[in-house]
Coordinates of C-alpha atoms and ligand atoms in Angstrom, one line a residue:
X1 CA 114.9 190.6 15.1
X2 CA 114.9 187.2 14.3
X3 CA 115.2 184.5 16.9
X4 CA 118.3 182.2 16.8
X5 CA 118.8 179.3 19.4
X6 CA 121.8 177.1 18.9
X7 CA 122.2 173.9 20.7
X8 CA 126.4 173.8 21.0
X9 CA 127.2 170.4 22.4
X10 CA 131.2 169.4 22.5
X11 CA 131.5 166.5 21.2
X12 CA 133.1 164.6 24.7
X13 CA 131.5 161.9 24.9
X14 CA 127.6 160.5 23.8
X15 CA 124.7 162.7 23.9
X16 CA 122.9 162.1 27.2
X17 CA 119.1 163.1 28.0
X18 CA 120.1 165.9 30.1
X19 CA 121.8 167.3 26.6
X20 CA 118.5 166.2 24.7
X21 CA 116.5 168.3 26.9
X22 CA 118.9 171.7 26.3
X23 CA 118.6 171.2 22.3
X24 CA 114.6 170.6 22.3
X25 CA 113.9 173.9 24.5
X26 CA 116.3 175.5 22.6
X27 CA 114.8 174.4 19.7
X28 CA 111.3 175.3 20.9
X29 CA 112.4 178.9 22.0
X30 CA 113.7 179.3 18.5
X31 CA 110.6 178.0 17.1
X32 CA 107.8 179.6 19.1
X33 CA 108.8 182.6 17.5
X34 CA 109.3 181.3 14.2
X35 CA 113.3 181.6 14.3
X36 CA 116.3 179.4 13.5
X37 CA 117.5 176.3 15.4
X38 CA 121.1 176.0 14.7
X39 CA 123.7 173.1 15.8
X40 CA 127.0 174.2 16.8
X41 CA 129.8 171.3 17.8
X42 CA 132.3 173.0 20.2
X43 CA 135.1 170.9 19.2
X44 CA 137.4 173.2 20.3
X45 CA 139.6 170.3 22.8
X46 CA 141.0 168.0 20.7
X47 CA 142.5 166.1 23.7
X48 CA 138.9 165.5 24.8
X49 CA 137.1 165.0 21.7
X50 CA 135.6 161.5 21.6
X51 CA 135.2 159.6 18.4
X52 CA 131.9 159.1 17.8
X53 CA 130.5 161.4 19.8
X54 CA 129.3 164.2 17.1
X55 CA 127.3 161.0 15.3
X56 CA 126.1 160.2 18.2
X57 CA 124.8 163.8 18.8
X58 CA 123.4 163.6 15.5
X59 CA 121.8 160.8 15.0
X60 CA 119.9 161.2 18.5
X61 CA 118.5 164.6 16.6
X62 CA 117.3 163.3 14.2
X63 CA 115.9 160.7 15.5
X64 CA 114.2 162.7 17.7
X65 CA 113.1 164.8 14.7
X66 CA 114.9 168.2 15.9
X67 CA 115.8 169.3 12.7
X68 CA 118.3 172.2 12.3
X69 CA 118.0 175.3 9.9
X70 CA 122.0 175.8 9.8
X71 CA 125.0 173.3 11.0
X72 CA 126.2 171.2 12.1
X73 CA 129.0 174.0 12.5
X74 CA 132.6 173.1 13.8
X75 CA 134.4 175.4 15.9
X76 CA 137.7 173.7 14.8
X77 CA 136.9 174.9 11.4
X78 CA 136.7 178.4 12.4
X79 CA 140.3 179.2 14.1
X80 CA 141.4 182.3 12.1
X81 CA 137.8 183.9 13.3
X82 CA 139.3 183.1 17.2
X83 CA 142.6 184.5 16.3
X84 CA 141.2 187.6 14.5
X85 CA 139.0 188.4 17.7
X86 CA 141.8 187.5 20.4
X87 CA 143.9 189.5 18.5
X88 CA 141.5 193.0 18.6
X89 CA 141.1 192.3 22.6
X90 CA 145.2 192.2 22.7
X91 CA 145.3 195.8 21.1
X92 CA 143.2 197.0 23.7
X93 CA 144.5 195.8 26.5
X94 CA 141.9 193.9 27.1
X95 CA 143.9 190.1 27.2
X96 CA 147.2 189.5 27.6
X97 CA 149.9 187.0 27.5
X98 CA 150.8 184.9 30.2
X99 CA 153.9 182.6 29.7
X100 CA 154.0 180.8 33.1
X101 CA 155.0 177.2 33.1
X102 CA 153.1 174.7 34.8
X103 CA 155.4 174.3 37.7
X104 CA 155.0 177.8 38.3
X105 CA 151.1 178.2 38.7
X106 CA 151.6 174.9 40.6
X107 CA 154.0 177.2 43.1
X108 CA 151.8 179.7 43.0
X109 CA 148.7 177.1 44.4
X110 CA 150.7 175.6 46.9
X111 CA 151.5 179.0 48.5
X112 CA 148.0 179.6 48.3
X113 CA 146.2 176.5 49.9
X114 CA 145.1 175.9 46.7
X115 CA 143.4 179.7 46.3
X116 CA 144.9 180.8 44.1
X117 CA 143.4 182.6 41.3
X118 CA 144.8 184.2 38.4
X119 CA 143.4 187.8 38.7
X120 CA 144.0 191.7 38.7
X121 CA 146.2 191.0 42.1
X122 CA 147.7 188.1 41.5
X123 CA 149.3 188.6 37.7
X124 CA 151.2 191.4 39.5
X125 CA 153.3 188.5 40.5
X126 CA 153.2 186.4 37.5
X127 CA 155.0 186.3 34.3
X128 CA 152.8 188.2 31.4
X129 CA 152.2 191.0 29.4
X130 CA 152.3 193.5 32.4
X131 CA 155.1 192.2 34.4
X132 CA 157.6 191.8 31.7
X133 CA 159.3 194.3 29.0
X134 CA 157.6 194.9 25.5
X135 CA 160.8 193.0 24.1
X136 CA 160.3 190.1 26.1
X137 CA 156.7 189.5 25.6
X138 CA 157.6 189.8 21.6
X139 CA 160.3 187.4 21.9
X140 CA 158.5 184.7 24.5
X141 CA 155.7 185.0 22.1
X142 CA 157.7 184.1 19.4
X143 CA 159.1 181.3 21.2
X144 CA 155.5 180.0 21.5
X145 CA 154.3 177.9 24.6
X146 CA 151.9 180.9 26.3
X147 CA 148.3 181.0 26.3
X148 CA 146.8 184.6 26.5
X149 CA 144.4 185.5 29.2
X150 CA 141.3 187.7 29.4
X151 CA 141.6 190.9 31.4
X152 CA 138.3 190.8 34.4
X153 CA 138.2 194.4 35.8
X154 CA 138.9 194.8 39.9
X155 CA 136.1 195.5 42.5
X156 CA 132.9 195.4 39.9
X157 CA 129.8 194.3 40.5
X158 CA 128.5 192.3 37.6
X159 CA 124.9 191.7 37.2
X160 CA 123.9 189.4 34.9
X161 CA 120.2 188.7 33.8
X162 CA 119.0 185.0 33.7
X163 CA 115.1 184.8 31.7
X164 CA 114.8 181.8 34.5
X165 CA 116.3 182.8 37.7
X166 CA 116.1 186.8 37.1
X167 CA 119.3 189.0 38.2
X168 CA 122.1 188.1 40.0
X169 CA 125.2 190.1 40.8
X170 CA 129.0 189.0 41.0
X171 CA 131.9 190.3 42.8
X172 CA 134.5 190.4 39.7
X173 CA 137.4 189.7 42.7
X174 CA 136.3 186.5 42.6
X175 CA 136.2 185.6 39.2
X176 CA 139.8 184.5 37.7
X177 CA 141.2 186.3 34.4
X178 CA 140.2 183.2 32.4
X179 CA 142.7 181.8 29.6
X180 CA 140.9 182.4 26.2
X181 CA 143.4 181.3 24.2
X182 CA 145.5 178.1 24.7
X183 CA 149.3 177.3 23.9
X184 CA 148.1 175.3 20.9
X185 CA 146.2 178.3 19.7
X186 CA 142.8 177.2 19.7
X187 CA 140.2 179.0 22.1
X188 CA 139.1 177.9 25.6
X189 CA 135.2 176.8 25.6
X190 CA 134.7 180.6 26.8
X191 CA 136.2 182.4 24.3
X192 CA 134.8 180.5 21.0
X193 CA 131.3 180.0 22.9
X194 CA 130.8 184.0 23.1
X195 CA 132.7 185.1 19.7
X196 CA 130.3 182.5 18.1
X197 CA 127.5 183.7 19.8
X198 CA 128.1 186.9 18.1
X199 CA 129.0 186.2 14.9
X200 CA 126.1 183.7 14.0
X201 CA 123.5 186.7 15.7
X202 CA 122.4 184.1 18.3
X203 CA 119.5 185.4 20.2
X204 CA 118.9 183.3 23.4
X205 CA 121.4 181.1 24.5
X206 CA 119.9 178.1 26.2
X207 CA 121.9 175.8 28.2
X208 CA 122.4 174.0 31.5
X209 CA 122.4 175.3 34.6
X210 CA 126.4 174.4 35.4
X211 CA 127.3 177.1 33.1
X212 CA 125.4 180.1 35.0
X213 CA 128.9 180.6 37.3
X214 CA 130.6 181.1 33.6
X215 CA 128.3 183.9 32.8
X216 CA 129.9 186.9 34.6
X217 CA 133.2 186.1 32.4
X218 CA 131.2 185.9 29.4
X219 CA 129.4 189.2 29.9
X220 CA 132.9 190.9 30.6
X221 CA 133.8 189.6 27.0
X222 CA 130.4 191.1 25.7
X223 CA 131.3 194.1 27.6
X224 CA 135.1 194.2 26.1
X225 CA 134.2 193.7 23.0
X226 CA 131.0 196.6 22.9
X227 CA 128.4 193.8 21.8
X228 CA 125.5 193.5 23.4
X229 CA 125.1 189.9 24.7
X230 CA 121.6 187.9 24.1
X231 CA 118.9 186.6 26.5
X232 CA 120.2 183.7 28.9
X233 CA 118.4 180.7 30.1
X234 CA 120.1 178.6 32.2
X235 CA 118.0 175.2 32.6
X236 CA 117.7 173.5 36.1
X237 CA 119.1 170.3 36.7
X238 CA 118.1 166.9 36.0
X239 CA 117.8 164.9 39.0
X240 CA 117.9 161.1 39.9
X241 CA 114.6 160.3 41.0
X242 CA 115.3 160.5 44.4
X243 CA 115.9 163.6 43.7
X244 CA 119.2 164.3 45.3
X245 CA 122.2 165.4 42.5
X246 CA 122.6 165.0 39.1
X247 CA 121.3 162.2 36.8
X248 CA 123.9 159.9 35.8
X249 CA 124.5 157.0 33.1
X250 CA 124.9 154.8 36.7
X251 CA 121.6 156.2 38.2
X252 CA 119.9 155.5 35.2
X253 CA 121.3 151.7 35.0
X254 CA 120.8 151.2 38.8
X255 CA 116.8 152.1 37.9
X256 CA 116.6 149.8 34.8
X257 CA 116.3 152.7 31.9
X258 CA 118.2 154.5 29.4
X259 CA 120.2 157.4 29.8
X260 CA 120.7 158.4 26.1
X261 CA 118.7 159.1 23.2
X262 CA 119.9 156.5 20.8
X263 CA 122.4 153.5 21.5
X264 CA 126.0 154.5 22.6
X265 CA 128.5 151.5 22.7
X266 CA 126.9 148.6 24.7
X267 CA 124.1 151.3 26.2
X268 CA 121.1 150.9 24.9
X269 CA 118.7 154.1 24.1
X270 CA 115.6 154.8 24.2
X271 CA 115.1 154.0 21.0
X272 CA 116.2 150.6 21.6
X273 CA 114.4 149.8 24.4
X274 CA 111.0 151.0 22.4
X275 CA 110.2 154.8 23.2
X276 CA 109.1 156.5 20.7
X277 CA 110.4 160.3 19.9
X278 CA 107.4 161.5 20.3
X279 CA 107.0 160.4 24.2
X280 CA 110.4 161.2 25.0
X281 CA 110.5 164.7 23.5
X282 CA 107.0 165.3 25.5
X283 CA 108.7 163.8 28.8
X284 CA 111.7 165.7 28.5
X285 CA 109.8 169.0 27.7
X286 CA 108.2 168.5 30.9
X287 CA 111.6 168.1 33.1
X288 CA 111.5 171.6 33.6
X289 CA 108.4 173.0 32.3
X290 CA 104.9 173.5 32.7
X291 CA 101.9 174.0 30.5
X292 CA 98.9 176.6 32.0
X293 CA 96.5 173.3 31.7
X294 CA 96.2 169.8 32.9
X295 CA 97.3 168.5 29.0
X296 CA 100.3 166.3 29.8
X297 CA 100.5 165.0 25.7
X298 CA 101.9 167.1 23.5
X299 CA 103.2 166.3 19.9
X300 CA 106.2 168.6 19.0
X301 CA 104.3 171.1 17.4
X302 CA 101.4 171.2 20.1
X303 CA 104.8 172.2 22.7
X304 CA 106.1 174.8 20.3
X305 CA 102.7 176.1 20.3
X306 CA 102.2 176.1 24.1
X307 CA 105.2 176.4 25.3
X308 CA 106.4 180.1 26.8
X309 CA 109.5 180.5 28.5
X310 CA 109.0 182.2 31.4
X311 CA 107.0 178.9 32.5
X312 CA 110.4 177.2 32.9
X313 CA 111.0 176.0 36.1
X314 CA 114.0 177.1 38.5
X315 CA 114.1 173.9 40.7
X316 CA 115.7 171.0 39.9
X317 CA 113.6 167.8 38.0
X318 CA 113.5 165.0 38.7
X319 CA 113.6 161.7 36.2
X320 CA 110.8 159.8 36.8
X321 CA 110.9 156.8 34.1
X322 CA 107.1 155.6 35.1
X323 CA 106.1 158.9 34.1
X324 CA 108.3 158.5 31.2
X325 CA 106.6 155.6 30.4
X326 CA 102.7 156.9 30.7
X327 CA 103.6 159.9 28.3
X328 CA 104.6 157.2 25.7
X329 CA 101.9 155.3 26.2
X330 CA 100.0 158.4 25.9
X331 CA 101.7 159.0 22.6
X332 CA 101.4 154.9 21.5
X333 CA 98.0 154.7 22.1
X334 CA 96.7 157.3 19.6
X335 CA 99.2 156.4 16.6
X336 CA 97.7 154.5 14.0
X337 CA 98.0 150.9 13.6
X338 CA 99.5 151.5 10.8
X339 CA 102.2 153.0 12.0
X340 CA 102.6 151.1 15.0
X341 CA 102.9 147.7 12.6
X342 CA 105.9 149.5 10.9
X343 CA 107.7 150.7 14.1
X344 CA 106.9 147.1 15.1
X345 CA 108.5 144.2 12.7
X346 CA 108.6 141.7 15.1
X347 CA 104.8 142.1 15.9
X348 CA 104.3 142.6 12.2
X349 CA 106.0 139.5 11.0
X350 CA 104.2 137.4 13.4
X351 CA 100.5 139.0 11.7
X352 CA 101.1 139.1 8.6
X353 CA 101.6 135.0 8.2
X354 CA 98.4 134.2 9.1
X355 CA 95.7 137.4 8.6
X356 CA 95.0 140.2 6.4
X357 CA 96.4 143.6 6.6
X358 CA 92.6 145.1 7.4
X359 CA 92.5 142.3 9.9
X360 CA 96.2 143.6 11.2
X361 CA 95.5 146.6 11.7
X362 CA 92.4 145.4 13.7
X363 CA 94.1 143.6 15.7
X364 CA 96.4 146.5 16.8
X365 CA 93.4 148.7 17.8
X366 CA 92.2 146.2 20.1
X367 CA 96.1 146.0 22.1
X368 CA 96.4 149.9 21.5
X369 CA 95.7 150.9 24.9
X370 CA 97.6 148.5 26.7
X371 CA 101.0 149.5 24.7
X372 CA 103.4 151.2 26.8
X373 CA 106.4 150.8 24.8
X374 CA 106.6 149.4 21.4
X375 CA 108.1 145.7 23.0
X376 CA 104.5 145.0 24.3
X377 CA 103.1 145.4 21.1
X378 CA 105.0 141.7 19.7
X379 CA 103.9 140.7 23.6
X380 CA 100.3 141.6 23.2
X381 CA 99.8 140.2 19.7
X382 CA 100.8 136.5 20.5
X383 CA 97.4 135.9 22.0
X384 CA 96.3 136.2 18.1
X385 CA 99.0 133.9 16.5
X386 CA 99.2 131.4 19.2
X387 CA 97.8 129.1 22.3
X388 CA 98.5 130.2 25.4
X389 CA 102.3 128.5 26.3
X390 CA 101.7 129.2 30.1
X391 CA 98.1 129.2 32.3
X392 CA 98.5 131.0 35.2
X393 CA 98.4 128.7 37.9
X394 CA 96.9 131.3 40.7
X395 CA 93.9 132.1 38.6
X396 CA 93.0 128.5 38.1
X397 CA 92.7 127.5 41.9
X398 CA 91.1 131.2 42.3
X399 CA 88.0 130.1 39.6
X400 CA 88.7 126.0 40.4
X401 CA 89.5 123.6 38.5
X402 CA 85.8 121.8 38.4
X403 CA 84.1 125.2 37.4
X404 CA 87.1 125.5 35.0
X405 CA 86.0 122.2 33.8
X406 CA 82.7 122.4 33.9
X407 CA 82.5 125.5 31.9
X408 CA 85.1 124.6 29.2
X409 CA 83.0 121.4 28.8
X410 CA 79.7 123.3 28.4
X411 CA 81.2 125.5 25.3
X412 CA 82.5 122.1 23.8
X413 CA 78.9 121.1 23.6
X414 CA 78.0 124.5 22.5
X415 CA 80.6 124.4 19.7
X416 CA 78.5 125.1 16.9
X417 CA 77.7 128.8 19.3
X418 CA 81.9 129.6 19.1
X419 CA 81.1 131.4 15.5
X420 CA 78.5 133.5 17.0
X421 CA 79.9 135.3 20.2
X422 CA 76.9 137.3 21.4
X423 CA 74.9 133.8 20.9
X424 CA 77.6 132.1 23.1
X425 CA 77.7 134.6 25.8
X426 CA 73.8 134.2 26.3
X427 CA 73.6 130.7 26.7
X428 CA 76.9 130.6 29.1
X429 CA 74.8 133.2 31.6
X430 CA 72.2 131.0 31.8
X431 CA 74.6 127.7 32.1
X432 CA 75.8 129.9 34.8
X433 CA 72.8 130.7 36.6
X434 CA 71.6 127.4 36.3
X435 CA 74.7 126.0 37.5
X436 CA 75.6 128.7 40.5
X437 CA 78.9 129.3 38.7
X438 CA 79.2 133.3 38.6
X439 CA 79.4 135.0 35.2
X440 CA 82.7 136.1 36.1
X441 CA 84.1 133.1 36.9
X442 CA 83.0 131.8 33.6
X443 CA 84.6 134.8 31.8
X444 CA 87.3 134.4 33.8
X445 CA 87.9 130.6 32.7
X446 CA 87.1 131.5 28.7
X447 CA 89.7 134.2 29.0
X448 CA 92.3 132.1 31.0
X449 CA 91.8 129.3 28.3
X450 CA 91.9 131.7 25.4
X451 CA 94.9 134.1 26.8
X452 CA 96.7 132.5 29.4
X453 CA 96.2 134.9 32.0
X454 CA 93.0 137.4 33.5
X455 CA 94.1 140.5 31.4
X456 CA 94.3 140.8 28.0
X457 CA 91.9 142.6 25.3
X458 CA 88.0 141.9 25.0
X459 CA 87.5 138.7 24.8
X460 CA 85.1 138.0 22.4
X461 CA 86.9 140.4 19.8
X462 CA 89.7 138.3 20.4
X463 CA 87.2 134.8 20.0
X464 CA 85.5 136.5 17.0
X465 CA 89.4 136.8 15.3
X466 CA 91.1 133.5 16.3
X467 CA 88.0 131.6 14.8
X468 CA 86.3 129.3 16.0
X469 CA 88.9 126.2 14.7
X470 CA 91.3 128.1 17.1
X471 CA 89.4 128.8 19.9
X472 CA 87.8 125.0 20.1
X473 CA 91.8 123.8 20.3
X474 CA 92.4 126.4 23.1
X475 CA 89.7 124.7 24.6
X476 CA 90.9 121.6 24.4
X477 CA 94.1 122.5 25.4
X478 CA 93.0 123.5 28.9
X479 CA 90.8 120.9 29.0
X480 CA 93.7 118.6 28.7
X481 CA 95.7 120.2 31.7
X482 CA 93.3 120.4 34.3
Ligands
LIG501 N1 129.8 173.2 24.8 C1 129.1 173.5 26.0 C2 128.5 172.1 26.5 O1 128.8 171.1 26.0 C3 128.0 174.4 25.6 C4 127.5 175.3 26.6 C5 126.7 176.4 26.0 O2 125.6 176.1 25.4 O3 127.1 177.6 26.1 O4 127.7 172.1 27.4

């Protein structure tokens, strides 16, 4: 059979990582084995339906590049395939009306201590299908204002089989006859989720771990209906980084970083703040998951390849944005110049008006390995386009400022050597040696002079591209301030 995943967000509010990590492992079950990755919207609750919310859901696909075989597929759209269903459980006996006002479930809570459950006790008090005459239920129903109610059996055990956390039983006593259908005759989340499920032949269904205490009532719909109900995953948490509860939009503000894919509102995304999709669909992939090596980069189709379900994790992850960060950089450093000038216009713009686009490119392989996210790269390129605008002042009374000027001097006198690096580097060892200045010191004052600061790509390279015209003016320039 083939395998179908569906990723079924309801559209209340913006996509947030945690939801990015259900649709890429759902999209990598349904991919390993060369299946379908379908997008559902379970738009079911109008009242909670936010606008903007489904865009948002999409566009942080596809910028991510999870691209769907089938959907986006509303569940609003499909009421009549609700109704139809609910309908064929009613004949059976297997749902039922249930006409109580609010006031009256409040009753019932308050007698309770807030216990109450609806359930195969309880409804023996309420007002439904079996406590009322055939006539009445007809003629309440055709008042309207009832929702209808599925039927969960008394004193069974129900086992349910996770693919992550393995077999676990319920007590159906516990478990409240859920409402499946509401006054306004759409379905509850439960009701659609499962009837969906079976009509578009989903395989695994692959979602967060706050729906496992849902399952038992979904299986009793499987079981009432005679389908046989796919393979569950149930994904752990995502955790703050301390690792104690849930990560949240405040969490992830607090620790500087994103919290959604794309831009929601005032919130920027990690597209905005210059991840790539690449690094966050590799960091997300491993919230939860684990490959057999030490490989921690993985392109989309590398994780398809290696990933294997039953290498998900049970516990909890933990967001760790540094990590986040390396696995981008990861990513970063081995894209092409190329491509890093387009994701880059900033950087780009500031090339482009003065070099070549061989010498561009150049350029970006020497800052390549000190990009973690695509805002260094415009950071890491000024040093090509421009002097220094700050020196910084710990270096200089680190080196001193008479070997500072003492050195700077010495290339001044050596100007015609600027042109020929390897030529210039020579004669500064022996200045060095002859002068008891270290060779690192004078590196240290050639790179302060030319960058700013002690860090920064190989200097010479850097020398060898800013010309000579430029580099004699950087000298000058610190020359001037010492
Ligand atoms: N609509 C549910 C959600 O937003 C889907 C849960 C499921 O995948 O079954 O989490």
């Amino acid at each position: 059979m083939k395998e179908r995943a569906r990723f079924a967000p309801s559209p209340t509010g913006p996509l947030h990582i945690g939801g990015v990590r259900t649709a890429l492992f759902n999209y990598l079950i349904a991919k390993k084995n060369g299946g379908d990755f379908i997008l559902r919207i379970e738009d079911t609750d109008s009242k909670r339906t936010v606008v903007g919310a489904e865009d948002h859901i999409k566009d942080s696909l596809k910028w991510l590049g999870l691209k769907f075989d089938e959907g986006p597929i509303k569940q609003s759209s499909r009421k009549s395939l609700y109704k139809k269903r609910v309908e064929e459980l009613l004949k059976k006996g297997l749902a039922y009306y249930a006409f109580d006002s609010s006031t009256e479930l409040e009753d019932a809570r308050k007698e309770s201590n807030g216990e109450f459950k609806y359930n195969y006790e309880t409804r023996k008090n309420m007002i439904n299908s079996f406590t009322v005459s055939e006539g009445e239920v007809k003629s309440r129903v055709d008042r309207g204002g009832y929702v209808i109610r599925m039927v969960i059996p008394e004193k069974e055990s129900i086992t349910v089989n996770d693919e992550i956390r393995g077999s676990l039983s319920f007590n159906s006593n516990e478990i409240e006859d859920k409402i499946i259908m509401k006054s306004d005759g759409m379905p509850t989340y439960h009701f659609a989720n499962v009837v969906d499920d079976h009509d578009m032949k989903i395989t695994s269904v692959v979602r967060g771990e706050e729906w496992l205490s849902s399952l038992p009532s979904h299986l009793t719909l499987y079981n009432h209906f005679g389908w046989s109900p796919p393979k569950f995953y149930h994904l752990p948490l995502i955790l703050k980084s301390t690792g104690q509860g849930k990560l949240s939009k405040r969490d992830a503000e607090d620790q500087g970083h994103p919290v959604f894919a794309v831009q929601w509102e005032e919130s920027k995304g990690f597209k905005e703040s210059g991840y790539t999709p690449e690094g966050i669909l590799n960091y997300l992939a491993l919230l939860g998951w684990k490959g057999k090596d030490e490989n921690e980069k993985y392109s989309l189709d590398e994780l398809v390849n290696s990933f294997e379900s039953k290498d998900i994790n049970k516990s909890g992850a933990r967001f760790d944005i540094k990590k986040a960060v390396w696995i981008n950089h990861l990513h970063l450093r081995d894209f092409s110049s190329k491509k890093i000038l387009s994701l880059s216009e900033q950087a780009n713009l500031l090339l482009e008006k003065k070099y070549s686009n061989d010498v561009c490119e150049q350029i970006v392989d020497l800052i390549k390995e000190r990009l973690n996210t695509l805002f260094d790269v415009e950071k890491e390129v000024f040093v090509f386009v421009s002097q220094p605008k700050v020196y910084d002042q710990g270096a200089i009374e680190k080196i001193t400022r008479n070997t500072i000027y003492n050195v700077l001097n010495f290339c001044k006198l050596k100007e015609e050597l600027i042109s020929e690096p390897l030529l210039l580097k020579e004669s500064l060892m022996t200045f060095g040696s002859e002068n008891q200045i270290s060779f690192g010191n004078i590196m240290k004052t050639l790179r302060l002079c030319i960058v700013g600061s002690l860090s920064g790509p190989d200097l010479f390279k850097i020398i060898d591209i800013i010309g000579p015209e430029e580099t004699l003016h950087r000298i000058e320039s610190l020359t001037n301030k010492i």
